[in-house]
Short mmCIF file of C-alpha atoms and ligand atoms in Angstrom, two decimals:
data_model
loop_
_atom_site.label_atom_id
_atom_site.label_comp_id
_atom_site.label_asym_id
_atom_site.label_seq_id
_atom_site.Cartn_x
_atom_site.Cartn_y
_atom_site.Cartn_z
CA MET A 1 -22.74 -1.76 -1.41
CA ASN A 2 -23.32 -0.78 -5.04
CA SER A 3 -24.45 -3.58 -7.26
CA ILE A 4 -22.43 -5.36 -9.90
CA ASP A 5 -23.61 -5.22 -13.50
CA GLU A 6 -25.24 -8.56 -14.33
CA LYS A 7 -22.81 -9.21 -17.18
CA LEU A 8 -19.97 -9.10 -14.64
CA GLN A 9 -21.58 -11.28 -11.96
CA PRO A 10 -20.33 -14.58 -13.44
CA ILE A 11 -16.78 -13.18 -13.26
CA LEU A 12 -17.10 -12.54 -9.51
CA ALA A 13 -18.69 -15.98 -9.01
CA GLN A 14 -15.74 -17.58 -10.81
CA VAL A 15 -13.20 -15.62 -8.71
CA ILE A 16 -14.94 -16.71 -5.50
CA ARG A 17 -15.07 -20.36 -6.65
CA ARG A 18 -11.43 -20.43 -7.75
CA ASN A 19 -10.09 -18.62 -4.70
CA ALA A 20 -12.09 -20.18 -1.88
CA GLY A 21 -11.42 -18.86 1.63
CA GLU A 22 -9.77 -15.62 0.45
CA PRO A 23 -12.22 -12.91 1.61
CA GLU A 24 -9.83 -9.96 1.15
CA PHE A 25 -9.22 -10.92 -2.47
CA HIS A 26 -12.96 -11.29 -3.09
CA GLN A 27 -13.51 -7.86 -1.50
CA ALA A 28 -10.91 -6.17 -3.72
CA VAL A 29 -12.30 -7.78 -6.90
CA HIS A 30 -15.87 -6.96 -5.88
CA GLU A 31 -15.03 -3.28 -5.57
CA VAL A 32 -13.35 -3.09 -8.97
CA LEU A 33 -16.16 -5.01 -10.71
CA GLU A 34 -18.70 -2.58 -9.20
CA SER A 35 -16.92 0.18 -11.09
CA LEU A 36 -16.55 -1.66 -14.40
CA GLY A 37 -20.24 -1.89 -15.38
CA ARG A 38 -19.96 1.56 -16.93
CA VAL A 39 -16.84 0.53 -18.86
CA VAL A 40 -18.26 -2.59 -20.49
CA ALA A 41 -21.33 -0.61 -21.50
CA LYS A 42 -18.96 1.57 -23.60
CA HIS A 43 -16.47 -1.18 -24.58
CA PRO A 44 -18.20 -4.55 -25.01
CA ASP A 45 -14.96 -5.91 -26.54
CA TYR A 46 -13.42 -6.06 -23.04
CA LEU A 47 -15.99 -8.74 -22.25
CA GLU A 48 -15.67 -10.57 -25.57
CA GLN A 49 -11.91 -10.88 -25.11
CA ALA A 50 -12.27 -12.03 -21.47
CA LEU A 51 -9.99 -9.17 -20.42
CA ILE A 52 -11.60 -8.78 -17.01
CA GLU A 53 -11.35 -12.54 -16.24
CA ARG A 54 -7.72 -12.49 -17.32
CA ILE A 55 -6.91 -9.49 -15.11
CA CYS A 56 -8.50 -11.24 -12.11
CA GLU A 57 -6.25 -14.30 -12.53
CA PRO A 58 -2.62 -13.82 -11.38
CA GLU A 59 -0.01 -14.68 -14.01
CA ARG A 60 2.00 -16.72 -11.50
CA GLN A 61 1.81 -17.59 -7.77
CA ILE A 62 4.84 -18.82 -5.87
CA ILE A 63 4.56 -20.37 -2.39
CA PHE A 64 7.64 -21.68 -0.63
CA ARG A 65 9.16 -22.93 2.63
CA ILE A 66 11.45 -20.63 4.63
CA PRO A 67 13.48 -22.61 7.17
CA TRP A 68 15.76 -20.65 9.53
CA VAL A 69 17.45 -21.03 12.90
CA ASP A 70 16.55 -18.65 15.77
CA ASP A 71 18.91 -17.28 18.43
CA LYS A 72 18.18 -20.24 20.69
CA GLY A 73 19.28 -22.68 18.02
CA GLN A 74 15.71 -23.81 17.26
CA VAL A 75 14.61 -24.45 13.70
CA GLN A 76 11.70 -22.23 12.61
CA ILE A 77 9.58 -22.64 9.50
CA ASN A 78 7.68 -19.85 7.79
CA ARG A 79 5.80 -19.67 4.53
CA GLY A 80 6.87 -17.31 1.76
CA PHE A 81 4.76 -15.89 -1.07
CA ARG A 82 5.21 -13.95 -4.27
CA VAL A 83 2.17 -13.36 -6.46
CA GLN A 84 3.22 -12.08 -9.88
CA PHE A 85 -0.08 -10.59 -10.84
CA ASN A 86 0.23 -8.72 -14.09
CA SER A 87 3.14 -7.75 -16.34
CA ALA A 88 1.30 -5.97 -19.16
CA LEU A 89 2.83 -2.58 -18.32
CA GLY A 90 6.25 -3.62 -17.03
CA PRO A 91 8.07 -5.96 -14.65
CA TYR A 92 6.03 -7.13 -11.65
CA LYS A 93 6.40 -4.47 -8.97
CA GLY A 94 5.19 -4.35 -5.38
CA GLY A 95 6.25 -4.74 -1.78
CA MET A 96 7.00 -7.61 0.57
CA ARG A 97 4.97 -7.84 3.80
CA PHE A 98 6.15 -9.63 6.94
CA HIS A 99 3.25 -10.10 9.36
CA PRO A 100 1.75 -13.16 11.07
CA SER A 101 -1.59 -12.54 9.33
CA VAL A 102 -0.09 -12.97 5.83
CA ASN A 103 -1.64 -15.69 3.66
CA VAL A 104 -2.11 -16.19 -0.06
CA GLY A 105 -5.47 -14.38 -0.14
CA ILE A 106 -4.01 -11.25 1.44
CA ILE A 107 -1.03 -11.24 -0.93
CA LYS A 108 -3.42 -11.76 -3.86
CA PHE A 109 -5.65 -8.82 -2.87
CA LEU A 110 -2.55 -6.65 -2.52
CA GLY A 111 -1.17 -7.78 -5.91
CA PHE A 112 -4.51 -7.13 -7.59
CA GLU A 113 -4.76 -3.61 -6.15
CA GLN A 114 -1.11 -2.99 -6.99
CA THR A 115 -1.74 -3.71 -10.67
CA PHE A 116 -4.22 -0.83 -10.97
CA LYS A 117 -2.25 1.45 -8.64
CA ASN A 118 0.90 1.02 -10.70
CA ALA A 119 -1.05 1.69 -13.90
CA LEU A 120 -2.37 4.93 -12.38
CA THR A 121 1.16 6.20 -11.77
CA GLY A 122 1.76 6.20 -15.53
CA MET A 123 5.13 4.49 -14.93
CA PRO A 124 6.20 1.30 -16.77
CA ILE A 125 5.53 -1.16 -13.93
CA GLY A 126 3.31 -4.24 -13.66
CA GLY A 127 1.78 -5.50 -10.42
CA GLY A 128 2.98 -8.03 -7.84
CA LYS A 129 3.18 -8.55 -4.11
CA GLY A 130 4.87 -10.93 -1.70
CA GLY A 131 5.66 -11.63 1.89
CA SER A 132 5.65 -14.10 4.69
CA ASP A 133 3.75 -15.02 7.84
CA PHE A 134 7.00 -14.31 9.73
CA ASP A 135 6.48 -12.03 12.77
CA PRO A 136 9.43 -9.63 13.13
CA LYS A 137 8.26 -8.33 16.54
CA GLY A 138 10.79 -9.10 19.24
CA ARG A 139 13.28 -10.70 16.84
CA SER A 140 16.97 -9.77 17.02
CA ASP A 141 18.84 -8.22 14.09
CA ALA A 142 20.66 -11.51 13.58
CA GLU A 143 17.36 -13.42 13.37
CA ILE A 144 15.94 -10.91 10.90
CA MET A 145 19.05 -11.30 8.75
CA ARG A 146 18.97 -15.11 8.76
CA PHE A 147 15.28 -15.09 7.94
CA CYS A 148 15.75 -12.62 5.03
CA GLN A 149 18.66 -14.65 3.67
CA SER A 150 16.67 -17.89 3.76
CA LEU A 151 13.70 -16.24 2.07
CA MET A 152 15.91 -14.88 -0.69
CA THR A 153 17.66 -18.23 -1.20
CA GLU A 154 14.40 -19.39 -2.79
CA LEU A 155 12.93 -16.14 -4.09
CA HIS A 156 16.00 -14.90 -5.99
CA ARG A 157 15.35 -17.24 -8.95
CA HIS A 158 12.00 -15.55 -9.58
CA LEU A 159 13.27 -11.95 -9.49
CA GLY A 160 15.25 -9.65 -11.80
CA GLU A 161 15.31 -5.97 -12.69
CA GLN A 162 13.34 -6.76 -15.87
CA THR A 163 11.23 -9.49 -14.25
CA ASP A 164 10.06 -8.75 -10.72
CA VAL A 165 11.15 -5.91 -8.43
CA PRO A 166 10.11 -6.11 -4.74
CA ALA A 167 10.18 -3.32 -2.12
CA GLY A 168 8.92 -2.84 1.45
CA ASP A 169 5.49 -2.99 3.06
CA ILE A 170 4.31 -3.83 6.61
CA GLY A 171 7.24 -5.19 8.63
CA VAL A 172 9.73 -4.60 5.80
CA GLY A 173 11.83 -1.43 5.80
CA GLY A 174 15.38 -0.43 4.97
CA ARG A 175 16.99 -3.04 7.23
CA GLU A 176 15.13 -6.00 5.69
CA ILE A 177 15.63 -4.73 2.13
CA GLY A 178 19.38 -4.49 2.80
CA TYR A 179 19.54 -8.13 3.94
CA MET A 180 17.41 -9.38 1.03
CA PHE A 181 19.33 -7.38 -1.59
CA GLY A 182 22.66 -8.52 -0.10
CA GLN A 183 21.68 -12.17 -0.42
CA TYR A 184 20.31 -11.66 -3.95
CA LYS A 185 23.61 -10.08 -5.02
CA ARG A 186 25.58 -12.94 -3.51
CA LEU A 187 23.50 -15.70 -5.07
CA THR A 188 23.37 -14.20 -8.55
CA ASN A 189 26.88 -12.68 -8.62
CA ARG A 190 25.34 -9.58 -10.20
CA TYR A 191 25.16 -6.01 -8.91
CA GLU A 192 21.64 -5.51 -10.14
CA ALA A 193 20.63 -2.39 -8.19
CA GLY A 194 17.25 -2.13 -9.93
CA VAL A 195 16.04 -5.50 -8.63
CA PHE A 196 14.90 -3.95 -5.33
CA THR A 197 13.57 -0.53 -4.38
CA GLY A 198 13.51 1.13 -1.01
CA LYS A 199 17.25 0.60 -0.78
CA ALA A 200 19.40 2.81 1.44
CA LEU A 201 21.13 5.77 -0.23
CA ALA A 202 24.48 4.09 0.46
CA TYR A 203 23.87 1.43 -2.22
CA GLY A 204 21.56 2.80 -4.89
CA GLY A 205 18.48 4.01 -3.05
CA SER A 206 16.49 7.07 -4.05
CA ARG A 207 16.11 10.20 -2.00
CA ALA A 208 12.48 10.71 -0.90
CA ARG A 209 11.51 7.02 -1.29
CA THR A 210 11.22 6.59 2.50
CA GLU A 211 8.93 9.62 2.71
CA ALA A 212 7.07 9.04 -0.55
CA THR A 213 3.94 7.12 0.45
CA GLY A 214 2.97 9.40 3.33
CA TYR A 215 3.95 12.57 1.46
CA GLY A 216 2.05 11.33 -1.60
CA ASN A 217 -1.15 10.65 0.32
CA THR A 218 -0.94 14.14 1.82
CA TYR A 219 -0.52 15.68 -1.65
CA PHE A 220 -3.53 13.70 -2.85
CA VAL A 221 -5.73 14.91 0.02
CA GLN A 222 -4.48 18.46 -0.59
CA SER A 223 -5.65 18.21 -4.22
CA MET A 224 -9.06 16.89 -3.12
CA LEU A 225 -9.48 19.69 -0.58
CA LYS A 226 -8.58 22.20 -3.28
CA THR A 227 -11.56 21.09 -5.41
CA ARG A 228 -13.69 22.52 -2.57
CA GLY A 229 -11.59 25.62 -2.04
CA ALA A 230 -10.06 24.25 1.17
CA ASP A 231 -6.59 23.27 2.44
CA PHE A 232 -4.85 21.61 5.42
CA ASP A 233 -4.18 24.84 7.27
CA GLY A 234 -5.60 24.61 10.81
CA LYS A 235 -7.29 21.25 10.16
CA LYS A 236 -7.34 18.55 12.85
CA VAL A 237 -6.04 15.30 11.44
CA VAL A 238 -6.06 11.71 12.73
CA VAL A 239 -3.60 9.23 11.25
CA SER A 240 -3.81 5.54 12.15
CA GLY A 241 -0.66 3.43 12.48
CA SER A 242 2.78 4.77 13.36
CA GLY A 243 4.91 3.02 10.74
CA ASN A 244 6.49 4.30 7.57
CA VAL A 245 3.33 5.60 5.91
CA ALA A 246 1.87 7.15 9.08
CA ILE A 247 5.07 8.93 10.14
CA TYR A 248 5.65 10.64 6.79
CA SER A 249 1.96 11.54 6.44
CA ILE A 250 2.23 13.29 9.80
CA GLU A 251 5.41 15.08 8.68
CA LYS A 252 3.84 16.44 5.49
CA VAL A 253 0.50 17.35 7.07
CA GLN A 254 2.39 19.36 9.70
CA SER A 255 4.38 21.15 7.00
CA PHE A 256 1.06 22.12 5.35
CA GLY A 257 -0.18 23.65 8.63
CA GLY A 258 -2.43 20.77 9.71
CA LYS A 259 -2.45 19.51 13.29
CA VAL A 260 -2.17 15.74 13.75
CA ILE A 261 -3.72 14.99 17.14
CA ALA A 262 -3.74 11.17 17.22
CA CYS A 263 -1.97 8.10 15.85
CA SER A 264 -1.85 4.41 16.79
CA ASP A 265 -0.34 0.96 16.53
CA SER A 266 -1.94 -2.45 16.98
CA SER A 267 -1.92 -2.06 20.77
CA GLY A 268 -3.96 1.18 20.87
CA TYR A 269 -3.83 4.91 20.17
CA VAL A 270 -2.48 8.14 21.67
CA VAL A 271 -4.06 11.59 21.67
CA ASP A 272 -1.96 14.75 21.91
CA GLU A 273 -4.11 17.85 21.38
CA ALA A 274 -0.98 20.00 21.15
CA GLY A 275 -0.03 18.09 17.99
CA ILE A 276 2.03 14.88 17.71
CA ASP A 277 5.72 15.42 18.54
CA LEU A 278 7.19 13.77 15.48
CA ALA A 279 10.79 13.65 16.68
CA LEU A 280 9.68 11.65 19.72
CA LEU A 281 7.43 9.38 17.65
CA LYS A 282 10.31 8.61 15.24
CA GLU A 283 12.63 7.87 18.16
CA ILE A 284 10.10 5.46 19.75
CA LYS A 285 9.18 3.69 16.52
CA ASN A 286 12.30 3.77 14.34
CA VAL A 287 15.09 3.65 16.93
CA ARG A 288 13.70 1.88 20.01
CA ARG A 289 11.08 -0.12 18.02
CA ASP A 290 8.75 0.27 21.02
CA ARG A 291 4.97 0.45 21.58
CA ILE A 292 2.89 3.61 21.09
CA SER A 293 1.93 3.80 24.79
CA GLU A 294 5.53 4.92 25.38
CA TYR A 295 4.65 8.20 23.69
CA ALA A 296 2.00 9.02 26.33
CA ARG A 297 4.21 7.77 29.16
CA ILE A 298 7.08 10.06 28.14
CA LYS A 299 4.91 13.10 27.32
CA GLY A 300 2.90 12.86 30.54
CA GLN A 301 0.24 15.42 31.37
CA GLY A 302 -2.55 16.00 28.90
CA VAL A 303 -1.46 13.22 26.55
CA TYR A 304 -3.25 9.90 26.90
CA PHE A 305 -3.17 6.34 25.59
CA VAL A 306 -6.26 4.18 24.94
CA SER A 307 -5.70 0.46 24.47
CA ALA A 308 -7.13 -1.26 21.39
CA ASP A 309 -9.69 -3.24 23.40
CA LYS A 310 -11.13 0.01 24.85
CA GLY A 311 -11.61 2.05 21.70
CA SER A 312 -10.54 2.97 18.20
CA VAL A 313 -8.49 5.91 16.96
CA TRP A 314 -11.53 6.79 14.83
CA ASP A 315 -13.34 7.81 18.05
CA VAL A 316 -11.19 10.97 18.03
CA PRO A 317 -13.06 13.86 16.31
CA CYS A 318 -11.15 15.28 13.31
CA ASP A 319 -11.50 17.11 9.99
CA VAL A 320 -9.29 14.74 7.99
CA ALA A 321 -8.74 10.99 8.55
CA MET A 322 -5.74 9.18 7.07
CA PRO A 323 -5.95 5.43 7.74
CA SER A 324 -2.36 4.21 7.36
CA ALA A 325 -2.12 0.86 9.18
CA THR A 326 -3.77 -2.13 7.50
CA GLN A 327 -6.75 -3.56 5.58
CA ASN A 328 -10.28 -3.28 7.01
CA GLU A 329 -9.14 -1.19 9.98
CA LEU A 330 -11.98 1.32 9.52
CA SER A 331 -15.50 -0.15 9.81
CA GLY A 332 -18.91 1.20 8.80
CA LYS A 333 -19.50 2.20 12.43
CA ASP A 334 -16.16 4.03 12.58
CA ALA A 335 -17.08 5.86 9.36
CA ALA A 336 -20.48 6.87 10.75
CA ARG A 337 -18.78 8.26 13.87
CA LEU A 338 -16.23 10.18 11.81
CA VAL A 339 -19.01 11.69 9.69
CA LYS A 340 -21.02 12.61 12.79
CA ASN A 341 -17.90 14.30 14.19
CA GLY A 342 -17.55 16.41 11.04
CA VAL A 343 -14.84 14.73 8.95
CA VAL A 344 -14.51 16.37 5.50
CA ALA A 345 -11.85 14.20 3.80
CA VAL A 346 -10.41 10.71 4.04
CA GLY A 347 -7.15 9.68 2.34
CA GLU A 348 -6.23 6.01 2.46
CA GLY A 349 -2.50 5.62 3.13
CA ALA A 350 -2.92 1.89 3.74
CA ASN A 351 -4.20 -0.64 1.21
CA MET A 352 -7.98 -1.20 1.51
CA PRO A 353 -8.22 0.13 5.10
CA SER A 354 -11.91 1.08 4.80
CA THR A 355 -14.48 -1.72 4.68
CA PRO A 356 -17.06 -1.58 1.85
CA GLU A 357 -19.63 -0.41 4.43
CA ALA A 358 -17.32 2.45 5.50
CA ILE A 359 -16.78 3.58 1.90
CA LYS A 360 -20.54 3.68 1.37
CA VAL A 361 -21.03 5.80 4.52
CA PHE A 362 -18.38 8.30 3.33
CA GLN A 363 -19.74 8.49 -0.20
CA ASP A 364 -23.37 8.82 0.89
CA ALA A 365 -22.33 11.68 3.19
CA GLY A 366 -20.55 13.47 0.31
CA ILE A 367 -17.15 13.24 2.04
CA LEU A 368 -14.03 13.54 -0.13
CA PHE A 369 -12.81 9.93 -0.17
CA ALA A 370 -9.50 8.85 -1.75
CA PRO A 371 -9.06 5.09 -2.23
CA GLY A 372 -5.65 3.62 -1.38
CA LYS A 373 -4.83 2.52 -4.90
CA ALA A 374 -4.77 6.19 -5.91
CA ALA A 375 -3.82 7.99 -2.69
CA ASN A 376 -0.93 5.76 -1.60
CA ALA A 377 0.57 5.36 -5.09
CA GLY A 378 3.36 7.82 -4.28
CA GLY A 379 5.44 5.05 -2.71
CA VAL A 380 5.52 2.82 -5.74
CA ALA A 381 5.79 5.81 -8.10
CA THR A 382 8.97 6.84 -6.30
CA SER A 383 10.13 3.22 -6.49
CA ALA A 384 9.82 3.58 -10.27
CA LEU A 385 11.91 6.76 -10.01
CA GLU A 386 14.49 4.73 -8.06
CA MET A 387 14.55 2.15 -10.88
CA GLN A 388 15.00 5.01 -13.36
CA GLN A 389 17.98 6.38 -11.39
CA ASN A 390 19.51 2.89 -11.13
CA ALA A 391 19.10 2.29 -14.87
CA SER A 392 20.86 5.54 -15.72
CA ARG A 393 23.43 5.13 -12.91
CA ASP A 394 22.36 8.51 -11.61
CA SER A 395 21.19 9.98 -8.32
CA TRP A 396 18.80 12.90 -8.06
CA THR A 397 18.46 15.52 -5.32
CA PHE A 398 15.67 15.35 -2.74
CA GLU A 399 14.00 18.43 -4.26
CA GLN A 400 14.06 17.02 -7.78
CA THR A 401 12.65 13.67 -6.65
CA GLU A 402 9.96 15.19 -4.46
CA ALA A 403 8.94 17.53 -7.27
CA ARG A 404 8.41 14.49 -9.54
CA LEU A 405 6.40 12.79 -6.77
CA ALA A 406 4.20 15.86 -6.26
CA SER A 407 3.49 16.16 -9.96
CA ILE A 408 2.71 12.42 -10.29
CA MET A 409 0.26 12.68 -7.36
CA ARG A 410 -1.48 15.69 -8.89
CA GLY A 411 -1.67 13.77 -12.14
CA ILE A 412 -3.26 10.74 -10.43
CA HIS A 413 -5.73 13.00 -8.63
CA ASP A 414 -6.76 14.72 -11.85
CA THR A 415 -7.02 11.43 -13.76
CA CYS A 416 -9.33 9.95 -11.10
CA PHE A 417 -11.38 13.14 -10.87
CA GLU A 418 -11.79 13.47 -14.66
CA THR A 419 -12.50 9.77 -15.22
CA ALA A 420 -15.27 9.88 -12.61
CA GLU A 421 -16.82 12.85 -14.45
CA GLU A 422 -16.46 11.18 -17.84
CA TYR A 423 -18.25 8.07 -16.58
CA GLY A 424 -21.10 10.03 -14.98
CA ALA A 425 -20.10 9.79 -11.31
CA PRO A 426 -18.59 13.17 -10.43
CA GLY A 427 -16.55 13.20 -7.20
CA ASN A 428 -16.39 9.39 -7.00
CA TYR A 429 -12.62 8.80 -6.76
CA VAL A 430 -13.14 5.05 -6.21
CA LEU A 431 -14.84 4.71 -9.57
CA GLY A 432 -12.35 7.06 -11.25
CA ALA A 433 -9.33 5.14 -9.92
CA ASN A 434 -10.72 1.72 -10.76
CA ILE A 435 -11.73 2.65 -14.30
CA ALA A 436 -8.61 4.64 -15.19
CA GLY A 437 -6.30 1.92 -13.79
CA PHE A 438 -8.23 -0.89 -15.44
CA VAL A 439 -8.39 0.73 -18.88
CA ARG A 440 -4.60 1.25 -19.00
CA VAL A 441 -3.90 -2.40 -18.18
CA ALA A 442 -6.68 -3.74 -20.40
CA GLU A 443 -5.60 -1.67 -23.43
CA ALA A 444 -2.02 -2.95 -23.17
CA MET A 445 -3.23 -6.54 -22.84
CA ARG A 446 -5.64 -6.19 -25.77
CA MET A 447 -2.80 -5.08 -28.03
CA MET A 448 -0.62 -8.03 -26.99
CA GLY A 449 -3.15 -10.69 -27.97
CA VAL A 450 -4.39 -13.51 -25.78
CA ILE A 451 -1.81 -13.47 -22.98
P1 NDP B 501 4.90 -0.48 8.85
O1 NDP B 501 5.23 -1.87 9.17
O2 NDP B 501 5.97 0.55 8.78
O3 NDP B 501 3.79 0.07 9.86
C1 NDP B 501 2.57 -0.57 10.00
C2 NDP B 501 1.75 0.14 11.07
O4 NDP B 501 0.41 -0.36 11.04
C3 NDP B 501 2.26 -0.12 12.48
O5 NDP B 501 1.98 0.98 13.30
C4 NDP B 501 1.46 -1.35 12.88
O6 NDP B 501 1.33 -1.52 14.28
C5 NDP B 501 0.12 -1.05 12.25
N1 NDP B 501 -0.53 -2.32 11.93
C6 NDP B 501 -0.10 -3.28 11.10
N2 NDP B 501 -0.93 -4.33 11.07
C7 NDP B 501 -1.89 -4.03 11.94
C8 NDP B 501 -3.05 -4.73 12.36
N3 NDP B 501 -3.36 -5.95 11.89
N4 NDP B 501 -3.87 -4.10 13.24
C9 NDP B 501 -3.55 -2.86 13.73
N5 NDP B 501 -2.46 -2.16 13.36
C10 NDP B 501 -1.65 -2.74 12.49
O7 NDP B 501 4.12 -0.54 7.46
P2 NDP B 501 3.83 0.63 6.39
O8 NDP B 501 3.67 1.93 7.07
O9 NDP B 501 4.81 0.49 5.31
O10 NDP B 501 2.43 0.14 5.79
C11 NDP B 501 1.17 0.58 6.30
C12 NDP B 501 0.10 0.39 5.25
O11 NDP B 501 0.44 1.17 4.09
C13 NDP B 501 -0.09 -1.03 4.74
O12 NDP B 501 -1.46 -1.22 4.42
C14 NDP B 501 0.73 -1.07 3.47
O13 NDP B 501 0.29 -2.06 2.57
C15 NDP B 501 0.45 0.33 2.94
N6 NDP B 501 1.40 0.88 1.97
C16 NDP B 501 2.73 0.95 2.25
C17 NDP B 501 3.59 1.50 1.32
C18 NDP B 501 5.03 1.68 1.59
O14 NDP B 501 5.72 2.25 0.74
N7 NDP B 501 5.57 1.25 2.73
C19 NDP B 501 3.11 1.97 0.01
C20 NDP B 501 1.68 1.91 -0.15
C21 NDP B 501 0.88 1.36 0.80
P3 NDP B 501 2.18 -2.66 15.03
O15 NDP B 501 3.61 -2.19 14.97
O16 NDP B 501 1.62 -2.69 16.40
O17 NDP B 501 1.97 -3.93 14.27
O1 2IT B 502 1.60 -1.10 -1.46
C1 2IT B 502 2.55 -0.52 -2.04
O2 2IT B 502 2.36 0.21 -3.02
C2 2IT B 502 3.90 -0.72 -1.51
N1 2IT B 502 4.06 -1.37 -0.48
C3 2IT B 502 5.09 -0.14 -2.24
C4 2IT B 502 5.44 -0.99 -3.42
C5 2IT B 502 6.73 -0.62 -4.12
O3 2IT B 502 7.12 -1.43 -4.99
O4 2IT B 502 7.32 0.42 -3.87
#
């Protein structure tokens, strides 16, 4: 791990003291503070005005009870969260995650990262994140609907198209957004389309939003490869996960001539040297909502499944790795194996999927490494385009929307690349993303006084 400038160490100590038992949040703050030593050397006023301390403290944290009745008539209780992290650049913006592992520390790390990510997009959006420890696996449609309605019965009072605009994340896709938006509309008696993004096209969604995160990460990796005169053509790619981000990364990589040979879910991974059959994967995951082992069972000969207790998808040799499942899914050991097997680029589709040890291994080996807050920003950037279409009561074509996404991703790549050079760390996209994102938020806050 790189060290933190001694002027910034008390800030980390304070964050750890104030947010005890929240290791993911500490990890996310640690990484950003590592990058900021070079900034405070140039701008001591950021320290004098306590801008870094202020950015590390969420503006508001909401924790609430979600009671609901399951199909057997039993009362279930979950916990809901919304962390409204920073509104210097616009309304709080960020997804909702439904997963049993969700707790306040995880939502806080995600909201913190989101603040810088959203700043990097150049769009007028602040940072926030929410979710629940609800586990959607095995739940009926009716249960999902009742849960979403109960959640929104509390959360609606904290939202608004100018206040806080949620979207999807792990366990939250079009179906859940529909139920949450429907209940919001009912409770407020307002058709406020811009209060949610990731909506279906039928009621104010944007074309290309579903695809945007995976497509965006692929565009980012393409830009990184280009700095070394390379491209995706003929490259072997491994993508972890098989959810929204993974599926649309696979789709775009394939369209660029890359061959995705493995993907996973929490139960294990599949390898298909002929290239993942995306139509089958979409059918298994989006229609049947089944496990990844089904892919190997249906494909048969030559395609195999390895369960999660027997190995990791990062055991599969590849040229490009795109971790697209969850935080800390790629360890230092995994990174060392990937490097040994000849990986040349890593693009983080998920939020904080590589551990600090893994990032160090990649950077020491001179691998092109794109941190999630830059590489997966295409999702939220397209959410901002959805808000723009809602505000103007307009609807753009797929081509027009994807062209905006592609140009935003190239812009983020170039900003990170150039910022790293300017601050004396050429090729370090982590440093470039952290500094460029931070400076945008800090400048806006400085101009607004002590807020
Ligand atoms: P989905 O729910 O669609 O898919 C998540 C995938 O990751 C599933 O294959 C899931 O497997 C796997 N996964 C989730 N948790 C774990 C875990 N603890 N261990 C192993 N595998 C796990 O979510 P998304 O594709 O939307 O999100 C994936 C990542 O991308 C997250 O980190 C999210 O924060 C990030 N992201 C998402 C954006 C979006 O627009 N959706 C935008 C930017 C980032 P299983 O089904 O077995 O649980
Ligand atoms: O992590 C993320 O950027 C998301 N889950 C998408 C957020 C959004 O508001 O579109």
